[in-house]
PDB file of C-alpha atoms in Angstrom:
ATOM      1  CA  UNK A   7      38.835 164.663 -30.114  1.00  0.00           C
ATOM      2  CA  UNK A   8      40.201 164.254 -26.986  1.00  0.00           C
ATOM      3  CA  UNK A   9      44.265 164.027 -27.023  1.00  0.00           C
ATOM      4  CA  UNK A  10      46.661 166.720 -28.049  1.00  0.00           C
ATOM      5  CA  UNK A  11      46.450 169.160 -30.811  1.00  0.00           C
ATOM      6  CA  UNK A  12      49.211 169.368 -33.682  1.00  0.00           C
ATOM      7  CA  UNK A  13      50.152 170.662 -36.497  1.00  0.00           C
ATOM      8  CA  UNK A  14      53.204 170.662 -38.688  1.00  0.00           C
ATOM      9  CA  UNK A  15      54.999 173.668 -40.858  1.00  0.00           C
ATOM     10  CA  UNK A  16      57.312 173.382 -43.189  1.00  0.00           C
ATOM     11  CA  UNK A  17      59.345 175.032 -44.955  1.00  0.00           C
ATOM     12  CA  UNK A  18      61.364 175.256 -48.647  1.00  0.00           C
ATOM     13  CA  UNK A  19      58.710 173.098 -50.510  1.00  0.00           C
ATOM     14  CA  UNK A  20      59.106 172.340 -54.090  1.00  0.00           C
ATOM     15  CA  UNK A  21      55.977 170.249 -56.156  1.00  0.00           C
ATOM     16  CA  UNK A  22      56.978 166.792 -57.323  1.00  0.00           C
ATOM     17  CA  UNK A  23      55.987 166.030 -60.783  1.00  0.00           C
ATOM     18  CA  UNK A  24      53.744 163.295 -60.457  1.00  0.00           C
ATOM     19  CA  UNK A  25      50.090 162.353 -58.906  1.00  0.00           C
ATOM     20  CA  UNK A  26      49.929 162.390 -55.117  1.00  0.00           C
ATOM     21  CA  UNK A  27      48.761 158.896 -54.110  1.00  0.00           C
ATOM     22  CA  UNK A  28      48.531 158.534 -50.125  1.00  0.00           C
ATOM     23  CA  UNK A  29      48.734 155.014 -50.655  1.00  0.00           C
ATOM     24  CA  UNK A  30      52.358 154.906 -52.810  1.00  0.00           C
ATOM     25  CA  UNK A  31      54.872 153.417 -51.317  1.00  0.00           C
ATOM     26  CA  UNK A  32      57.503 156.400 -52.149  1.00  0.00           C
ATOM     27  CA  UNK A  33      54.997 158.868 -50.385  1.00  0.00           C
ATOM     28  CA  UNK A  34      56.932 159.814 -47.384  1.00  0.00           C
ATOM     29  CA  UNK A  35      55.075 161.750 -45.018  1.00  0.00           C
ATOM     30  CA  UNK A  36      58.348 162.896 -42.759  1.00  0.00           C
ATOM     31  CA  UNK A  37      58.679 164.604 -46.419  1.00  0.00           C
ATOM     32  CA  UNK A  38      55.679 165.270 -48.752  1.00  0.00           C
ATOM     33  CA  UNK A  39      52.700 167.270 -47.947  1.00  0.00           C
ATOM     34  CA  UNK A  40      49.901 166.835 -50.080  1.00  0.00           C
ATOM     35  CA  UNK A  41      47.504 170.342 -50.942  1.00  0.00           C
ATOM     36  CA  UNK A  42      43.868 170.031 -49.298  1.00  0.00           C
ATOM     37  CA  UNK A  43      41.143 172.417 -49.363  1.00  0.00           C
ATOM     38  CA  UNK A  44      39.150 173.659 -46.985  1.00  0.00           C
ATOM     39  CA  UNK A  45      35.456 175.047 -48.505  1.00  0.00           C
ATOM     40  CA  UNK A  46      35.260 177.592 -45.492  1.00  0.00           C
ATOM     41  CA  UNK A  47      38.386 179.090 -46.350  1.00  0.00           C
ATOM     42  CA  UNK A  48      39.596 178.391 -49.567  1.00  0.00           C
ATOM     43  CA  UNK A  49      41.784 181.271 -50.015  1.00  0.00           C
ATOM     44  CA  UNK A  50      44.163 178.984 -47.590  1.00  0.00           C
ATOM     45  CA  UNK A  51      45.625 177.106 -50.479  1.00  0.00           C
ATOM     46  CA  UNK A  52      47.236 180.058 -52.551  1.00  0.00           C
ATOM     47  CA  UNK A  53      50.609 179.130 -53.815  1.00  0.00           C
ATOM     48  CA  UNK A  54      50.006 175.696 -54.279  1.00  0.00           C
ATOM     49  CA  UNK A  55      48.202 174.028 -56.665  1.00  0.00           C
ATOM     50  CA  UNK A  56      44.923 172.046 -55.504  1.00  0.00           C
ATOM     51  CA  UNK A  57      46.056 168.381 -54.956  1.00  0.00           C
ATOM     52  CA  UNK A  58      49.409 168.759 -55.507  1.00  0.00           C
ATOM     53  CA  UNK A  59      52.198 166.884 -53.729  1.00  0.00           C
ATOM     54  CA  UNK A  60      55.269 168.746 -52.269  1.00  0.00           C
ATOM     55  CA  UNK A  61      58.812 167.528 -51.045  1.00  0.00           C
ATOM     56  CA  UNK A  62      60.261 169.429 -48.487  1.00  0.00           C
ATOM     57  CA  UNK A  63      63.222 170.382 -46.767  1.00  0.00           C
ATOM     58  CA  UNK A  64      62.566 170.862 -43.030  1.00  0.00           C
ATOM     59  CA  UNK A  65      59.041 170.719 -40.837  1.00  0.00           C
ATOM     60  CA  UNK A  66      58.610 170.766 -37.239  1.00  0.00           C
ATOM     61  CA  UNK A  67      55.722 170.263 -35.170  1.00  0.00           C
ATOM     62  CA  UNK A  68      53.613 172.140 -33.451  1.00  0.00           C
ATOM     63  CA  UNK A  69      51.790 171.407 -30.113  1.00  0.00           C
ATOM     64  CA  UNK A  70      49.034 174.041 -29.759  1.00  0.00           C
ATOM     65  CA  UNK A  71      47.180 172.598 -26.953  1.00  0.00           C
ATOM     66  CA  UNK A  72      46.826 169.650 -25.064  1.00  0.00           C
ATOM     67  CA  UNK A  73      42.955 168.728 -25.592  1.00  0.00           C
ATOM     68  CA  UNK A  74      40.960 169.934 -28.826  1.00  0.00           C
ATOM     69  CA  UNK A  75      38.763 171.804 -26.564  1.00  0.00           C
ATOM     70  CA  UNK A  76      41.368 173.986 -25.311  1.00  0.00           C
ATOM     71  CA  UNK A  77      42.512 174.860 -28.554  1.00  0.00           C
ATOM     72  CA  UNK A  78      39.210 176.126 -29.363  1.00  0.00           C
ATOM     73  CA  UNK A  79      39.042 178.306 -26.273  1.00  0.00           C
ATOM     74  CA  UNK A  80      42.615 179.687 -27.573  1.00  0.00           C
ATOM     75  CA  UNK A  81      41.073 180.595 -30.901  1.00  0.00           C
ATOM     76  CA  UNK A  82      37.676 182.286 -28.961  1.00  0.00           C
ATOM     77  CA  UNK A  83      40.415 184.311 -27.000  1.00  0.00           C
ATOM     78  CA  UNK A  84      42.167 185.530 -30.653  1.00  0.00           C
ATOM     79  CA  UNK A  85      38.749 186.226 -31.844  1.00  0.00           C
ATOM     80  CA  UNK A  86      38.324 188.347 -28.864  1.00  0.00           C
ATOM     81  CA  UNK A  87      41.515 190.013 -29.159  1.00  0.00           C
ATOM     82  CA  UNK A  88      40.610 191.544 -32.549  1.00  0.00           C
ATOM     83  CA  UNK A  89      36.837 192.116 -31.600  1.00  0.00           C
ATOM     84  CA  UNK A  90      34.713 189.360 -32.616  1.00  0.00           C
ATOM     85  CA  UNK A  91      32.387 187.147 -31.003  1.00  0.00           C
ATOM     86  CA  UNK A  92      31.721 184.939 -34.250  1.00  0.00           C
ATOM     87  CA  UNK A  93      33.636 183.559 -36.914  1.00  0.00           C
ATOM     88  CA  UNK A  94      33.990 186.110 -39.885  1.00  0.00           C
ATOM     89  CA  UNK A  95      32.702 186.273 -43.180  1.00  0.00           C
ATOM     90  CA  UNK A  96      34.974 184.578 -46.085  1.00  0.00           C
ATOM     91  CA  UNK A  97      35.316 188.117 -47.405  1.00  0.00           C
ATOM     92  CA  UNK A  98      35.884 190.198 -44.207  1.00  0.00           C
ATOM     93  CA  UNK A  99      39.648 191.503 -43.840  1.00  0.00           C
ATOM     94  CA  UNK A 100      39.805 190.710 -39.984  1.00  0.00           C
ATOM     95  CA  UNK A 101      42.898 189.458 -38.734  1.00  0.00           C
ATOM     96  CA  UNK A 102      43.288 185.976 -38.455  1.00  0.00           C
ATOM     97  CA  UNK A 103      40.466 185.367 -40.729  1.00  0.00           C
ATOM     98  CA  UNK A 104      41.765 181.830 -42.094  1.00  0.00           C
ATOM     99  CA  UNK A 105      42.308 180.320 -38.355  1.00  0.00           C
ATOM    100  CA  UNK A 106      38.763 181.565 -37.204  1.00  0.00           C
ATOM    101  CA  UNK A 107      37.308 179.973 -40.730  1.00  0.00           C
ATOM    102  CA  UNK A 108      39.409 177.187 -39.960  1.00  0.00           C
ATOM    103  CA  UNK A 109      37.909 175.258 -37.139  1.00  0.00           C
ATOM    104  CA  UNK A 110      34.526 174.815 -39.006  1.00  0.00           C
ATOM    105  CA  UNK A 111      36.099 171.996 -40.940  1.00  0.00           C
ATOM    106  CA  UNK A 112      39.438 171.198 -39.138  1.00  0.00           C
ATOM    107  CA  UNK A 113      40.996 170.219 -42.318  1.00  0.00           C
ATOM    108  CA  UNK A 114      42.962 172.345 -45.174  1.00  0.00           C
ATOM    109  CA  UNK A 115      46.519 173.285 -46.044  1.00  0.00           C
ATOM    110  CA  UNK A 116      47.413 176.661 -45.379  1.00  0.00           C
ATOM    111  CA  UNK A 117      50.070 177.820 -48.235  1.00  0.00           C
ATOM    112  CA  UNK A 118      52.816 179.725 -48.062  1.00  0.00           C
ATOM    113  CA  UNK A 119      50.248 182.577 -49.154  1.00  0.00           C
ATOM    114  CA  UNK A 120      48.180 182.764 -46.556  1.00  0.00           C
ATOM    115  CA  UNK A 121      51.078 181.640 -44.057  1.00  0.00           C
ATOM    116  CA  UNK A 122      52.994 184.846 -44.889  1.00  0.00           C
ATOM    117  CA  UNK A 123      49.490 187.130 -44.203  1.00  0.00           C
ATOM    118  CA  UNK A 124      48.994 185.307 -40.910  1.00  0.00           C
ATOM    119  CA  UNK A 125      52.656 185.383 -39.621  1.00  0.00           C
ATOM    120  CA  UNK A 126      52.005 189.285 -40.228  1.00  0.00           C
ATOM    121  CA  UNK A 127      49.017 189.283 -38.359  1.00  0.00           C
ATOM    122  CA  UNK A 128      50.577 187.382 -35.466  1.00  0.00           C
ATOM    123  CA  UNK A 129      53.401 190.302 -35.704  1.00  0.00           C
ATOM    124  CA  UNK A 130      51.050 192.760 -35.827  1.00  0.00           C
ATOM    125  CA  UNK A 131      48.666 192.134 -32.669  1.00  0.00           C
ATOM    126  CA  UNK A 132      51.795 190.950 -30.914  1.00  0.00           C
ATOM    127  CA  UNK A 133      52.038 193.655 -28.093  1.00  0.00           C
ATOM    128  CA  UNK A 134      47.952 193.712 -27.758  1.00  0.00           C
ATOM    129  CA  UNK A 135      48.373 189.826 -27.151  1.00  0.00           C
ATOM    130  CA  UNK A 136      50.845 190.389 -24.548  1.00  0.00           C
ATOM    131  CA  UNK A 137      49.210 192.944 -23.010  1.00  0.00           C
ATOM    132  CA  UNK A 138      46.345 190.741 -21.928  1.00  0.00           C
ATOM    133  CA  UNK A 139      48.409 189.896 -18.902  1.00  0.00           C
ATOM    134  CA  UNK A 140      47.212 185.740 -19.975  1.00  0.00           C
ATOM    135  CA  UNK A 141      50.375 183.844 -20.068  1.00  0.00           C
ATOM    136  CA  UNK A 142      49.025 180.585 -20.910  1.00  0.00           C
ATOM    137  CA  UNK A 143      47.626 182.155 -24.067  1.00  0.00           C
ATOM    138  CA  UNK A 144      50.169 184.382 -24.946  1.00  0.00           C
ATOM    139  CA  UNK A 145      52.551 181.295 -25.129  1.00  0.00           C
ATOM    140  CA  UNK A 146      50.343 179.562 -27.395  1.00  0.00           C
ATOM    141  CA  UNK A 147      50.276 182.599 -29.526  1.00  0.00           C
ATOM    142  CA  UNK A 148      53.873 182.906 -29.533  1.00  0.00           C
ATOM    143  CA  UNK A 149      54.161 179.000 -30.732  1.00  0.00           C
ATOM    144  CA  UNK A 150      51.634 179.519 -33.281  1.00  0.00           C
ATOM    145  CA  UNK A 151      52.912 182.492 -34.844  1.00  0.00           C
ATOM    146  CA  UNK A 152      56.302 180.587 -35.025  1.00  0.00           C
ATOM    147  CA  UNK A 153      54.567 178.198 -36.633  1.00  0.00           C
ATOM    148  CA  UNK A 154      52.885 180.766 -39.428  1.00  0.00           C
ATOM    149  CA  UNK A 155      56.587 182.034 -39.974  1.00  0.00           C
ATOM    150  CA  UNK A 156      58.190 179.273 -40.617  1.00  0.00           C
ATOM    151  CA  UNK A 157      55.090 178.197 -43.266  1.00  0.00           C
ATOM    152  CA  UNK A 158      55.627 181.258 -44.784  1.00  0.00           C
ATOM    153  CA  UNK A 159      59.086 180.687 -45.955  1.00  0.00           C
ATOM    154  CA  UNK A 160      57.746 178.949 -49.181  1.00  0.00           C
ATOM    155  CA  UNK A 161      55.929 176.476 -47.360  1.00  0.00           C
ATOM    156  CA  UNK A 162      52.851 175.362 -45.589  1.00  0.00           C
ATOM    157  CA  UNK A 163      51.384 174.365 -42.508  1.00  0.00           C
ATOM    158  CA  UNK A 164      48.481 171.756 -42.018  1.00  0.00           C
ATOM    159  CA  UNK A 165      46.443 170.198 -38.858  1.00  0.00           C
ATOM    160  CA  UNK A 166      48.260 166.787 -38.489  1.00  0.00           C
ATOM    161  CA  UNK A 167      46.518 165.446 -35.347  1.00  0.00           C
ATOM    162  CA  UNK A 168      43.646 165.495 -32.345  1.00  0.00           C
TER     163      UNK A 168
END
C-alpha cells in the first residue's frame, strides 16, 4: 500500500439487465460499476442491489491522499473531529460512521444511500472542520465531501486504487 489513494464517484447510474462478469468483454470500467459489500459496513450498499452492475453517466476521480498511510491519519483526524478515538459500532449514529467502518476492509461500494447521509455529514461538520485551523486536512475534507455529493446524485462511490 504504498502509492496514492483513489477513489471514483459517479453519478446518474442506472442497473443493466444482465449478470456482471468482470471478465466480459462489454464490461467497461470507464462506465459500469459493479455493487460490492463490505461485512463491516453493510448498510453501504443501500440503493443498489448486491452484485449488480450499473452504467453510468459521468465519474470522476478522487485523489484523497498521496500514500495509504496518510489517508488513514486523515480518517483518525475525522474520527477526532466528532469525538472518537475508535472505530464505531455498526449500529452507532456517529457521523461518518461508514468511512470509519470502512478502512477495516478497504473494499465496498458506497450507494447512493449512504452517499447522500455522508455528503450531509460532510455539510454538517463543515465549519467545525474548518475551524481546526489544519489546512492540509481541511482540503482533503473538502475533496472528499465533493466526492460524497456527487455519489449521492443517484450514484456511488467505491475505493479504486492504493
Amino acid at each position: 500500500m504504498s502509492g496514492p489513494v483513489y477513489f471514483i464517484a459517479c453519478k446518474n447510474m442506472k442497473k443493466v439487465d444482465r449478470e456482471a462478469v468482470l471478465s466480459d468483454p462489454d464490461f467497461d470500467e470507464t462506465v459500469h460499476v459493479v455493487t460490492e459489500s463490505n461485512p463491516d459496513c453493510p448498510t453501504i450498499t443501500e440503493g443498489m442491489d448486491e452484485g449488480a452492475m450499473y452504467r453510468f453517466d459521468e465519474s470522476n476521480w478522487y485523489r484523497v491522499a498521496d500514500r495509504w498511510w496518510a489517508y488513514v491519519n486523515w480518517v483518525v483526524k475525522l474520527m477526532k473531529l466528532v469525538g472518537l478515538d475508535n472505530p464505531p459500532e455498526q449500529d452507532s449514529t456517529v457521523a461518518f460512521r461508514d468511512i470509519f467502518r470502512y478502512g477495516r476492509n478497504d473494499f465496498g461500494t458506497f450507494g447512493p444511500v449512504a452517499s447522500k447521509k455522508l455528503a450531509e455529514d460532510f455539510a454538517l461538520w463543515d465549519e467545525r472542520a474548518r475551524a481546526l485551523g489544519d489546512e492540509d486536512f481541511y482540503f482533503y475534507y473538502g475533496m472528499v465531501r465533493d466526492m460524497f455529493e456527487m455519489a449521492s446524485e443517484g450514484g456511488a462511490c467505491w475505493l479504486q486504487s492504493w
